[in-house]
Amino acid sequence: MIVREASRFASDFFIEKDGYEINGKSIIGVMTLAAEQGAELVLLFEGDDEVAAADAIAALFEEGFGEVK
Amino acid sequence: MKQETVLTGIPISPGFAIGKAYSYSGYTYEIDDSSLDTDSVDAELDRFEEAIVRSERDLRKIITVAREKLGDESADIFDAQLLMLRDPSLYDAVREIVQTDMRRADYVVDHVINGLATRMEASKSEYLKDRASDFHDVRDRIVRHLRRDKLLSAVRHGSIIVAENLTAADIVLFSRRDIIGAAIDFGGATSHVAIMARALRVPSVFGLHGGAARIESGTRIVVDGVKGRLIVNPTQETVDRYKKLRKRYDQLIDERQQFVSLPSETIDGRKVTLRANFEFREELDLIRENGADGIGLFRTEVMHLMQGRMSISEDEQFRTYKHVVETLEDQITTIRVLDLGGDKLLPMAHREHNPFLGWRGIRVLLDKPEILEPHLRAILRASAFGPVRILVPMVSDTSELEEFLQVLDRQKALLRKRGIAFSDSIPVGTMIEVPAAALMAGAISDMVDFVSIGSNDLTQYVLAVDRGNDLVAEKYQELHPAVLKLIKLTIDEAHNAGISASLCGEMGAESRNLPILVGLGIDEISASPTFIPELKRFVRAIDSRDARQLAESVLQAKNTVEVNTVLEEWLTEHPFDLAHLLEADELSAPTD
């Protein structure tokens, strides 16, 4: 879900957790990051549409991805 | 001893197969870790690309089916797998290692994905741990495509193929290796691979929803292509039972070959003409082989949809129709004019909220003379080479028919002026698939030369049930008394007008329904060619007077359950259809 949403934007998107940084547009990256609920993540956006991208992804997090896993 | 399990799916191709499974999905390959020459690196990257493209094609097809049949959650899993294929952590990583380490793509894919899966398995979250299996599925799919040729040739003669999905081409290749059956998770009765399975007479069960892909090579299984069952680890008792069924089935098949050349009429001499539904080129030879009396429904959309364009020239269409008409010689070819819309997407990227109640069939054609006119001229020109009938889809009102007949007359006049040959007396018929058309069958019958009941659409319109929607699929009942009453009305009105009534649709292909249709007075049934011998054998076993009694009593039924009860009773007393014949044999067989 994050990956699909992030891929709509031109900006680069990285997720950082415990010092690891992965490409937020890579489904394998996101899966192997093994982000469990409650884990602390840092989201980095870089590019022309970074604000729009950040808003869209933040909204996803707030909505709980429509389901909680 | 492992326990016997019975899985239920869709019966696709009749017959029984008892043997060992060959898994076309499982992780059954050995990895070759030899290195590559510098020269062959590019070729290896091409091979990898090809495997990725094939995997993407697979998954797209699976996603469509899964979304329809299994719901969004299952489809999302495959959607995620599709995204993985081109993910940099996989795709770029594999390409890089192939280039730098000069290893074979199979080895690298295995290595890279196993590494990723191990990380998933190490997760504390159960949900993420389970996702490791997605990585394994993706790995198996890519490696399977990398090693497609080897996998195909590794099949032992006499195996039963179990797979998540097969293409029509796969099943042709497998059949050359003498496989005796197939069990597949995806694919419905009308898929191309199903048509090929029937054509090649490979007993098959599809729609096993994950059950088939889990079976390992070498497992003993039984495919029951009559009832749509797959039995895993059968007991000796089950094997013996199926051996008897198989023997009896083979006998019945041999016996019915003699029917191919015999007329299709009941014991008391009532004629029930059996014609073929025709869509794919591959089916053309099957029409005569199976003793069908020409074509009752030539679906012309496929040619247009396959080419992905609407503007197929008059000449191009004419050549296709002429070829079919000439092949059938003196037998009738019934060409249904383009039935676009509904589930057959319009290439004009037309989207509607309610496509089945929208712009489809005759409604599209009357609005698009640039499509209809050359289409009709192509059909008319083909009629100079053999008997052709025209069938008009989705008519709901006589005014549409009137307008259509005027267009047809103008095309005839045009051809006449150009001095091009055609049959002036070409019969025109109407599909009866909209309830309004069934209720007005009298007025419609006065305007045409025959009517053909489209039972699939008629059922869904009468019951207001979308048959593609899983939530209501069980309410889609062809034997609902409301459907039967409209069929009865249509047939009676056609007969009053002195014209014939035929039926095309899945309802006619299932021999179990035959006695009801015969009893209601149907003149013609059109079904997929491989169903014809079975239908003919059954027609020749029925007395139409018994069938009429059956029809009268099912028309009294209050709901589908009652219809089925009455029908089952009748079939037990008159066990002529395949399933009941086999069952009756089983009951009367001495127990040992």
PDB file of N, CA and C in Angstrom, chain A residues 1-4 7 17 20 22-37 67 69, chain B residues 73 76 79-85 87-90 116 119-120 123-125 127-128 131-132 134-135:
ATOM      1  N   MET A   1       0.823  -1.209   0.000  1.00  0.00           N
ATOM      2  CA  MET A   1       0.000   0.000   0.000  1.00  0.00           C
ATOM      3  C   MET A   1       0.857   1.258   0.000  1.00  0.00           C
ATOM      4  N   ILE A   2       1.840   1.262   0.934  1.00  0.00           N
ATOM      5  CA  ILE A   2       2.757   2.402   0.974  1.00  0.00           C
ATOM      6  C   ILE A   2       3.487   2.490  -0.359  1.00  0.00           C
ATOM      7  N   VAL A   3       3.906   1.321  -0.836  1.00  0.00           N
ATOM      8  CA  VAL A   3       4.730   1.279  -2.041  1.00  0.00           C
ATOM      9  C   VAL A   3       3.960   1.825  -3.238  1.00  0.00           C
ATOM     10  N   ARG A   4       2.697   1.378  -3.360  1.00  0.00           N
ATOM     11  CA  ARG A   4       1.867   1.853  -4.468  1.00  0.00           C
ATOM     12  C   ARG A   4       1.684   3.366  -4.405  1.00  0.00           C
ATOM     13  N   SER A   7       4.867   5.265  -5.145  1.00  0.00           N
ATOM     14  CA  SER A   7       5.285   5.195  -6.549  1.00  0.00           C
ATOM     15  C   SER A   7       4.556   6.206  -7.416  1.00  0.00           C
ATOM     16  N   LYS A  17      14.845   2.872  10.028  1.00  0.00           N
ATOM     17  CA  LYS A  17      14.500   2.240  11.300  1.00  0.00           C
ATOM     18  C   LYS A  17      15.768   1.646  11.899  1.00  0.00           C
ATOM     19  N   TYR A  20      18.886   1.417   9.858  1.00  0.00           N
ATOM     20  CA  TYR A  20      18.769   0.915   8.483  1.00  0.00           C
ATOM     21  C   TYR A  20      17.975   1.918   7.665  1.00  0.00           C
ATOM     22  N   ILE A  22      15.841   2.086   3.976  1.00  0.00           N
ATOM     23  CA  ILE A  22      15.436   1.335   2.795  1.00  0.00           C
ATOM     24  C   ILE A  22      14.626   2.227   1.854  1.00  0.00           C
ATOM     25  N   ASN A  23      14.564   1.805   0.612  1.00  0.00           N
ATOM     26  CA  ASN A  23      13.800   2.523  -0.400  1.00  0.00           C
ATOM     27  C   ASN A  23      12.297   2.259  -0.181  1.00  0.00           C
ATOM     28  N   GLY A  24      11.564   3.325   0.096  1.00  0.00           N
ATOM     29  CA  GLY A  24      10.130   3.174   0.400  1.00  0.00           C
ATOM     30  C   GLY A  24       9.296   2.819  -0.811  1.00  0.00           C
ATOM     31  N   LYS A  25       9.910   2.857  -1.995  1.00  0.00           N
ATOM     32  CA  LYS A  25       9.181   2.464  -3.198  1.00  0.00           C
ATOM     33  C   LYS A  25       9.423   0.992  -3.529  1.00  0.00           C
ATOM     34  N   SER A  26      10.209   0.320  -2.676  1.00  0.00           N
ATOM     35  CA  SER A  26      10.508  -1.090  -2.911  1.00  0.00           C
ATOM     36  C   SER A  26       9.700  -1.950  -1.953  1.00  0.00           C
ATOM     37  N   ILE A  27       8.813  -2.782  -2.516  1.00  0.00           N
ATOM     38  CA  ILE A  27       7.951  -3.599  -1.651  1.00  0.00           C
ATOM     39  C   ILE A  27       8.787  -4.564  -0.835  1.00  0.00           C
ATOM     40  N   ILE A  28       9.839  -5.075  -1.445  1.00  0.00           N
ATOM     41  CA  ILE A  28      10.689  -6.014  -0.707  1.00  0.00           C
ATOM     42  C   ILE A  28      11.403  -5.279   0.418  1.00  0.00           C
ATOM     43  N   GLY A  29      11.826  -4.060   0.101  1.00  0.00           N
ATOM     44  CA  GLY A  29      12.470  -3.246   1.127  1.00  0.00           C
ATOM     45  C   GLY A  29      11.543  -3.042   2.318  1.00  0.00           C
ATOM     46  N   VAL A  30      10.314  -2.647   2.009  1.00  0.00           N
ATOM     47  CA  VAL A  30       9.363  -2.364   3.087  1.00  0.00           C
ATOM     48  C   VAL A  30       9.044  -3.632   3.875  1.00  0.00           C
ATOM     49  N   MET A  31       8.904  -4.748   3.148  1.00  0.00           N
ATOM     50  CA  MET A  31       8.556  -5.990   3.847  1.00  0.00           C
ATOM     51  C   MET A  31       9.687  -6.450   4.757  1.00  0.00           C
ATOM     52  N   THR A  32      10.924  -6.393   4.208  1.00  0.00           N
ATOM     53  CA  THR A  32      12.030  -6.905   5.013  1.00  0.00           C
ATOM     54  C   THR A  32      12.380  -5.961   6.156  1.00  0.00           C
ATOM     55  N   LEU A  33      11.923  -4.741   6.044  1.00  0.00           N
ATOM     56  CA  LEU A  33      12.150  -3.814   7.151  1.00  0.00           C
ATOM     57  C   LEU A  33      11.389  -4.324   8.379  1.00  0.00           C
ATOM     58  N   ALA A  34      10.417  -5.200   8.077  1.00  0.00           N
ATOM     59  CA  ALA A  34       9.660  -5.840   9.150  1.00  0.00           C
ATOM     60  C   ALA A  34       9.137  -4.838  10.155  1.00  0.00           C
ATOM     61  N   ALA A  35       8.495  -3.821   9.614  1.00  0.00           N
ATOM     62  CA  ALA A  35       7.970  -2.782  10.478  1.00  0.00           C
ATOM     63  C   ALA A  35       6.769  -3.288  11.254  1.00  0.00           C
ATOM     64  N   GLU A  36       6.989  -3.569  12.501  1.00  0.00           N
ATOM     65  CA  GLU A  36       5.872  -4.006  13.310  1.00  0.00           C
ATOM     66  C   GLU A  36       5.138  -2.784  13.835  1.00  0.00           C
ATOM     67  N   GLN A  37       3.912  -3.030  14.259  1.00  0.00           N
ATOM     68  CA  GLN A  37       3.141  -1.920  14.818  1.00  0.00           C
ATOM     69  C   GLN A  37       3.840  -1.365  16.040  1.00  0.00           C
ATOM     70  N   GLU A  67      -6.627  -1.055   7.511  1.00  0.00           N
ATOM     71  CA  GLU A  67      -6.719  -2.261   8.326  1.00  0.00           C
ATOM     72  C   GLU A  67      -5.463  -2.259   9.180  1.00  0.00           C
ATOM     73  N   LYS A  69      -2.426  -4.325  10.677  1.00  0.00           N
ATOM     74  CA  LYS A  69      -1.763  -5.634  10.578  1.00  0.00           C
ATOM     75  C   LYS A  69      -0.533  -5.626  11.443  1.00  0.00           C
TER      76      LYS A  69
ATOM     77  N   GLU B  73      -8.560  -9.787  -0.828  1.00  0.00           N
ATOM     78  CA  GLU B  73      -7.421 -10.101   0.021  1.00  0.00           C
ATOM     79  C   GLU B  73      -6.438 -11.045  -0.671  1.00  0.00           C
ATOM     80  N   ASP B  76      -4.646  -9.271  -3.480  1.00  0.00           N
ATOM     81  CA  ASP B  76      -3.596  -8.364  -3.022  1.00  0.00           C
ATOM     82  C   ASP B  76      -2.266  -9.090  -2.831  1.00  0.00           C
ATOM     83  N   ASP B  79      -0.815  -9.376  -6.088  1.00  0.00           N
ATOM     84  CA  ASP B  79      -0.459  -8.036  -6.505  1.00  0.00           C
ATOM     85  C   ASP B  79       0.916  -7.672  -5.928  1.00  0.00           C
ATOM     86  N   ALA B  80       1.124  -8.032  -4.670  1.00  0.00           N
ATOM     87  CA  ALA B  80       2.407  -7.771  -4.024  1.00  0.00           C
ATOM     88  C   ALA B  80       3.510  -8.576  -4.718  1.00  0.00           C
ATOM     89  N   GLN B  81       3.196  -9.813  -5.086  1.00  0.00           N
ATOM     90  CA  GLN B  81       4.198 -10.645  -5.782  1.00  0.00           C
ATOM     91  C   GLN B  81       4.577 -10.031  -7.126  1.00  0.00           C
ATOM     92  N   LEU B  82       3.576  -9.446  -7.775  1.00  0.00           N
ATOM     93  CA  LEU B  82       3.834  -8.799  -9.070  1.00  0.00           C
ATOM     94  C   LEU B  82       4.799  -7.623  -8.898  1.00  0.00           C
ATOM     95  N   LEU B  83       4.574  -6.856  -7.824  1.00  0.00           N
ATOM     96  CA  LEU B  83       5.459  -5.716  -7.552  1.00  0.00           C
ATOM     97  C   LEU B  83       6.892  -6.178  -7.267  1.00  0.00           C
ATOM     98  N   MET B  84       7.024  -7.351  -6.630  1.00  0.00           N
ATOM     99  CA  MET B  84       8.355  -7.843  -6.263  1.00  0.00           C
ATOM    100  C   MET B  84       9.232  -8.106  -7.477  1.00  0.00           C
ATOM    101  N   LEU B  85       8.597  -8.568  -8.573  1.00  0.00           N
ATOM    102  CA  LEU B  85       9.375  -9.016  -9.730  1.00  0.00           C
ATOM    103  C   LEU B  85      10.366  -7.969 -10.232  1.00  0.00           C
ATOM    104  N   ASP B  87      11.249  -5.306  -8.407  1.00  0.00           N
ATOM    105  CA  ASP B  87      11.772  -4.557  -7.269  1.00  0.00           C
ATOM    106  C   ASP B  87      13.300  -4.536  -7.347  1.00  0.00           C
ATOM    107  N   PRO B  88      13.894  -3.353  -7.113  1.00  0.00           N
ATOM    108  CA  PRO B  88      15.366  -3.285  -7.207  1.00  0.00           C
ATOM    109  C   PRO B  88      16.079  -4.316  -6.334  1.00  0.00           C
ATOM    110  N   SER B  89      15.548  -4.617  -5.134  1.00  0.00           N
ATOM    111  CA  SER B  89      16.224  -5.572  -4.248  1.00  0.00           C
ATOM    112  C   SER B  89      16.268  -6.970  -4.862  1.00  0.00           C
ATOM    113  N   LEU B  90      15.413  -7.217  -5.868  1.00  0.00           N
ATOM    114  CA  LEU B  90      15.440  -8.519  -6.512  1.00  0.00           C
ATOM    115  C   LEU B  90      15.998  -8.385  -7.928  1.00  0.00           C
ATOM    116  N   LEU B 116      16.449 -13.103   1.121  1.00  0.00           N
ATOM    117  CA  LEU B 116      15.370 -12.199   1.539  1.00  0.00           C
ATOM    118  C   LEU B 116      14.352 -12.939   2.408  1.00  0.00           C
ATOM    119  N   ARG B 119      15.364 -13.453   5.966  1.00  0.00           N
ATOM    120  CA  ARG B 119      15.165 -12.258   6.795  1.00  0.00           C
ATOM    121  C   ARG B 119      13.713 -12.149   7.258  1.00  0.00           C
ATOM    122  N   MET B 120      12.791 -12.522   6.361  1.00  0.00           N
ATOM    123  CA  MET B 120      11.380 -12.479   6.741  1.00  0.00           C
ATOM    124  C   MET B 120      11.085 -13.502   7.833  1.00  0.00           C
ATOM    125  N   SER B 123      11.654 -12.668  11.426  1.00  0.00           N
ATOM    126  CA  SER B 123      10.840 -11.630  12.055  1.00  0.00           C
ATOM    127  C   SER B 123      10.089 -12.165  13.271  1.00  0.00           C
ATOM    128  N   LYS B 124       9.851 -11.253  14.208  1.00  0.00           N
ATOM    129  CA  LYS B 124       9.109 -11.656  15.411  1.00  0.00           C
ATOM    130  C   LYS B 124       7.615 -11.730  15.118  1.00  0.00           C
ATOM    131  N   SER B 125       7.200 -10.979  14.086  1.00  0.00           N
ATOM    132  CA  SER B 125       5.769 -10.937  13.784  1.00  0.00           C
ATOM    133  C   SER B 125       5.339 -12.161  12.978  1.00  0.00           C
ATOM    134  N   TYR B 127       2.725 -12.497  11.224  1.00  0.00           N
ATOM    135  CA  TYR B 127       2.226 -12.086   9.915  1.00  0.00           C
ATOM    136  C   TYR B 127       3.378 -11.985   8.908  1.00  0.00           C
ATOM    137  N   LEU B 128       4.475 -11.351   9.340  1.00  0.00           N
ATOM    138  CA  LEU B 128       5.597 -11.178   8.419  1.00  0.00           C
ATOM    139  C   LEU B 128       6.299 -12.507   8.148  1.00  0.00           C
ATOM    140  N   ARG B 131       4.749 -14.162   5.434  1.00  0.00           N
ATOM    141  CA  ARG B 131       4.996 -13.540   4.119  1.00  0.00           C
ATOM    142  C   ARG B 131       6.229 -14.122   3.421  1.00  0.00           C
ATOM    143  N   ALA B 132       7.056 -14.856   4.183  1.00  0.00           N
ATOM    144  CA  ALA B 132       8.221 -15.497   3.560  1.00  0.00           C
ATOM    145  C   ALA B 132       7.755 -16.422   2.432  1.00  0.00           C
ATOM    146  N   ASP B 134       5.516 -15.862   0.315  1.00  0.00           N
ATOM    147  CA  ASP B 134       5.375 -15.097  -0.925  1.00  0.00           C
ATOM    148  C   ASP B 134       6.700 -15.034  -1.679  1.00  0.00           C
ATOM    149  N   PHE B 135       7.780 -14.902  -0.912  1.00  0.00           N
ATOM    150  CA  PHE B 135       9.097 -14.876  -1.545  1.00  0.00           C
ATOM    151  C   PHE B 135       9.379 -16.222  -2.209  1.00  0.00           C
TER     152      PHE B 135
END
